[in-house]
PDB file of C-alpha atoms in Angstrom:
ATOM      1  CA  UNK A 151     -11.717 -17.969  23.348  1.00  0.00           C
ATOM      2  CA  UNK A 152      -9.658 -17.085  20.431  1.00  0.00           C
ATOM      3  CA  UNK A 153      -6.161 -15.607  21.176  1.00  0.00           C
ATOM      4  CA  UNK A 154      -4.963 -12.950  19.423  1.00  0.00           C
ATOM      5  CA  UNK A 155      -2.176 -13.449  16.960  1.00  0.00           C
ATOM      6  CA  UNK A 156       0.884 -11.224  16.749  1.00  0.00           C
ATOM      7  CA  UNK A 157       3.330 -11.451  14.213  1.00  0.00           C
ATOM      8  CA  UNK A 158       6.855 -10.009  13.801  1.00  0.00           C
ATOM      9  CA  UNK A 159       6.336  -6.303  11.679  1.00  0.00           C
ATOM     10  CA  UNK A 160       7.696  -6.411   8.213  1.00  0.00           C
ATOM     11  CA  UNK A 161       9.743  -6.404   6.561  1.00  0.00           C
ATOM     12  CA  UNK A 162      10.101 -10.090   6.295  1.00  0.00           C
ATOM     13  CA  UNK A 163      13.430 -11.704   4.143  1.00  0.00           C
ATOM     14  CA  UNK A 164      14.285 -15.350   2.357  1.00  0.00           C
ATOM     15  CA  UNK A 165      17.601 -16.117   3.187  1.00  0.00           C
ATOM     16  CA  UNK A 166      19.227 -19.048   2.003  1.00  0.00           C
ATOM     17  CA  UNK A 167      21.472 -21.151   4.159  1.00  0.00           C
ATOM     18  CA  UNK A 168      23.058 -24.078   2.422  1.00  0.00           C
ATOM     19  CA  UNK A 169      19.418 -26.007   1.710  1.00  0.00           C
ATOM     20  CA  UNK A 170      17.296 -24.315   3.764  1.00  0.00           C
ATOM     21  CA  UNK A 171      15.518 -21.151   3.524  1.00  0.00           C
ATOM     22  CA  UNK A 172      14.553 -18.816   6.618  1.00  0.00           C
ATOM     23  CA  UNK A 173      12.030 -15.958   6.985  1.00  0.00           C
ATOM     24  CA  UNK A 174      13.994 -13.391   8.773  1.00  0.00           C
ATOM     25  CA  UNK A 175      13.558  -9.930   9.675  1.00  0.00           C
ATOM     26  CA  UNK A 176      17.284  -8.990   8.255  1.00  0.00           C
ATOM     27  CA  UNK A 177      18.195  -9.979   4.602  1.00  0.00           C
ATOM     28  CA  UNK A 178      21.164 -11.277   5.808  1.00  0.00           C
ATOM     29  CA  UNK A 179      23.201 -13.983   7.854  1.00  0.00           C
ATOM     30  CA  UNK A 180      21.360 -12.769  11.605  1.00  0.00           C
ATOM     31  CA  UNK A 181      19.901 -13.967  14.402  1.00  0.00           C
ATOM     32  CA  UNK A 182      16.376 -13.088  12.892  1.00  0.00           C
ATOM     33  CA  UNK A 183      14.228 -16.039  12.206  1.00  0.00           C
ATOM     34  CA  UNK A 184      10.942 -15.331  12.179  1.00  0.00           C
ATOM     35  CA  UNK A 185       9.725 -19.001  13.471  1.00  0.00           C
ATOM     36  CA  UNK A 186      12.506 -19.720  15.692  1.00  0.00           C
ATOM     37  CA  UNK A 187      10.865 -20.376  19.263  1.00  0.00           C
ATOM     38  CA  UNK A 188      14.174 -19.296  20.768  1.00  0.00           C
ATOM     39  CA  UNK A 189      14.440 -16.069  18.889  1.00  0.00           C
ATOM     40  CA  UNK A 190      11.079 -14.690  18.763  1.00  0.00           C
ATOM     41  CA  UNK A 191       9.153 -16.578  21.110  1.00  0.00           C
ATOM     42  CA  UNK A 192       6.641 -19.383  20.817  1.00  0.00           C
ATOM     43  CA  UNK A 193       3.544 -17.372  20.422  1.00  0.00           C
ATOM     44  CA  UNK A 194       5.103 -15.028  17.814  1.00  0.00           C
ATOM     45  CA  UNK A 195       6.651 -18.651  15.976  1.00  0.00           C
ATOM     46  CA  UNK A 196       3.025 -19.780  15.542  1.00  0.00           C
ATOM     47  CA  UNK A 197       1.717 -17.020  14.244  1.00  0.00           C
ATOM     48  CA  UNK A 198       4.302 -16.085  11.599  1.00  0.00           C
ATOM     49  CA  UNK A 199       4.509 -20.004  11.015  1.00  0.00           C
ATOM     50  CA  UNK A 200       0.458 -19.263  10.298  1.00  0.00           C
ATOM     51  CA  UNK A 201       1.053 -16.198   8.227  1.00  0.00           C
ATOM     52  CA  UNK A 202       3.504 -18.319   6.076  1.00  0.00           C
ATOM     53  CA  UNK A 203       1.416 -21.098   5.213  1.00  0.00           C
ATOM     54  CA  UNK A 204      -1.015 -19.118   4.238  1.00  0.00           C
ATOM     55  CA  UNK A 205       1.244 -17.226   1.831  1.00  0.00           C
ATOM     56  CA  UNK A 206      -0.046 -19.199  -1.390  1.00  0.00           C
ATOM     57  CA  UNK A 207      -4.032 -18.544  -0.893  1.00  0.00           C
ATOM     58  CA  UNK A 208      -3.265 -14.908   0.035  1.00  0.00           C
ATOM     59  CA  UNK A 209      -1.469 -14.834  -3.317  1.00  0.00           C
ATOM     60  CA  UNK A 210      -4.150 -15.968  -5.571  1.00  0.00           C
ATOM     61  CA  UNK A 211      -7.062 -13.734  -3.565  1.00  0.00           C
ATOM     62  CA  UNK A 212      -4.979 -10.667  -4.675  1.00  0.00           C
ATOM     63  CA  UNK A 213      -4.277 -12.003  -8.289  1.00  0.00           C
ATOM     64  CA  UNK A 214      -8.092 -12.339  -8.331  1.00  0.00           C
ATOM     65  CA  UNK A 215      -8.460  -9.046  -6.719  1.00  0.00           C
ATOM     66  CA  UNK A 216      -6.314  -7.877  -9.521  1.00  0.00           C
ATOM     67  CA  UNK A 217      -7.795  -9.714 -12.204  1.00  0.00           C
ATOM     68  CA  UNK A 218     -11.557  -9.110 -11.107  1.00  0.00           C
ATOM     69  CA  UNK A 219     -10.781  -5.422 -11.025  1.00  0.00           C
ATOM     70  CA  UNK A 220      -9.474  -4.861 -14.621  1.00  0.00           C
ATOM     71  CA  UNK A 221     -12.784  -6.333 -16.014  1.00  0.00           C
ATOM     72  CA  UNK A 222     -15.384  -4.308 -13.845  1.00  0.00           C
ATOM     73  CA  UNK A 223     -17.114  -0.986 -13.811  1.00  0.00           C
ATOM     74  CA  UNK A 224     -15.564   2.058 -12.390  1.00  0.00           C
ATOM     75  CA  UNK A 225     -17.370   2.606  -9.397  1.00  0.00           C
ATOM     76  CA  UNK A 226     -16.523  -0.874  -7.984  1.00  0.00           C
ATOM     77  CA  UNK A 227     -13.209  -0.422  -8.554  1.00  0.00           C
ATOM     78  CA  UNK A 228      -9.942  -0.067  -5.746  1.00  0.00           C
ATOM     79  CA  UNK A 229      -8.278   3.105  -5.094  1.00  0.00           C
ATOM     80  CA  UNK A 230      -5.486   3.443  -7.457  1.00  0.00           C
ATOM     81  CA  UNK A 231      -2.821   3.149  -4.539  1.00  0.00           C
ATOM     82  CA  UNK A 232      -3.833  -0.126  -3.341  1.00  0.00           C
ATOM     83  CA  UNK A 233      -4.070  -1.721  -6.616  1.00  0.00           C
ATOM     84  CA  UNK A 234      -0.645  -0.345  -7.525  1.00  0.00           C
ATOM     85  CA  UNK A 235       0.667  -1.651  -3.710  1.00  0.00           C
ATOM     86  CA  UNK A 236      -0.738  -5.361  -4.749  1.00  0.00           C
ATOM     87  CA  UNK A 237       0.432  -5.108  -8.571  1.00  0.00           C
ATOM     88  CA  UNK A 238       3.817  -4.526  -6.785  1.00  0.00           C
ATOM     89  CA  UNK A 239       3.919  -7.021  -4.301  1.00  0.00           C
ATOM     90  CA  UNK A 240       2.642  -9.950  -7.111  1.00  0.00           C
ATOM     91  CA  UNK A 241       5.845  -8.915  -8.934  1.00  0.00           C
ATOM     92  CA  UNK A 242       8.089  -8.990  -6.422  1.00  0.00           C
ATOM     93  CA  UNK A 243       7.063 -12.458  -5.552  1.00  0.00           C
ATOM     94  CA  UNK A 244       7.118 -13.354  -9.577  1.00  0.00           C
ATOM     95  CA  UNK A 245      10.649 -11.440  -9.641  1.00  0.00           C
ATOM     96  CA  UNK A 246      11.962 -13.723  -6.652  1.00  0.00           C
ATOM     97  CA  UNK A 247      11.272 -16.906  -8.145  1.00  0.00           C
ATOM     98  CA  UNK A 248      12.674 -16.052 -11.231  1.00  0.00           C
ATOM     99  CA  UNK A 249      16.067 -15.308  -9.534  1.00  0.00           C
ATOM    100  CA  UNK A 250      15.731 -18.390  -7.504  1.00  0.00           C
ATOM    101  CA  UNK A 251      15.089 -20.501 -10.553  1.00  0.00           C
ATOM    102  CA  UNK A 252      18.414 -19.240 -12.454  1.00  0.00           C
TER     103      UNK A 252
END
């Protein structure tokens, strides 16, 4: 019997602390961590501990989702919307590591 995983809703925040990052629900200093047993619970922990580790295959299904779509026919292609809501999110990712790396 599989349970059911809830996470914490979005928006989700890196915050850095000295040499640690947290996922928090507030982008800043807060009592907000997303996988803090203490703060959000242990079920909700797991889960959004889940959710994060999973962050780097999620990212390359929607560059392939991205890529895959430029080079197909028109009728399999996404609604405009969603491929402009994953074009966004890709950069935003690509925008945060560049300001991280500087």
């Amino acid at each position: 019997n599989m349970k059911k995983l809830i996470h914490s809703p979005a928006p989700w925040f890196a915050v850095q602390y000295a040499n640690s990052f947290y996922i928090q629900t507030e982008d800043f200093y807060s009592e907000s961590a997303v996988m803090d047993i203490e703060i959000v619970g242990e079920d909700i922990a797991e889960t959004n501990a889940i959710i994060a580790s999973k962050a780097p295959d999620m990212y390359k299904v929607l560059h392939g989702i991205i890529h895959h779509n430029n080079g197909v026919k028109d009728n399999y292609k996404l609604p405009n919307c969603l491929i402009e809501d994953i074009t966004k999110i890709l950069e935003d990712i690509e925008t945060y590591k560049e300001k991280m790396n500087t």
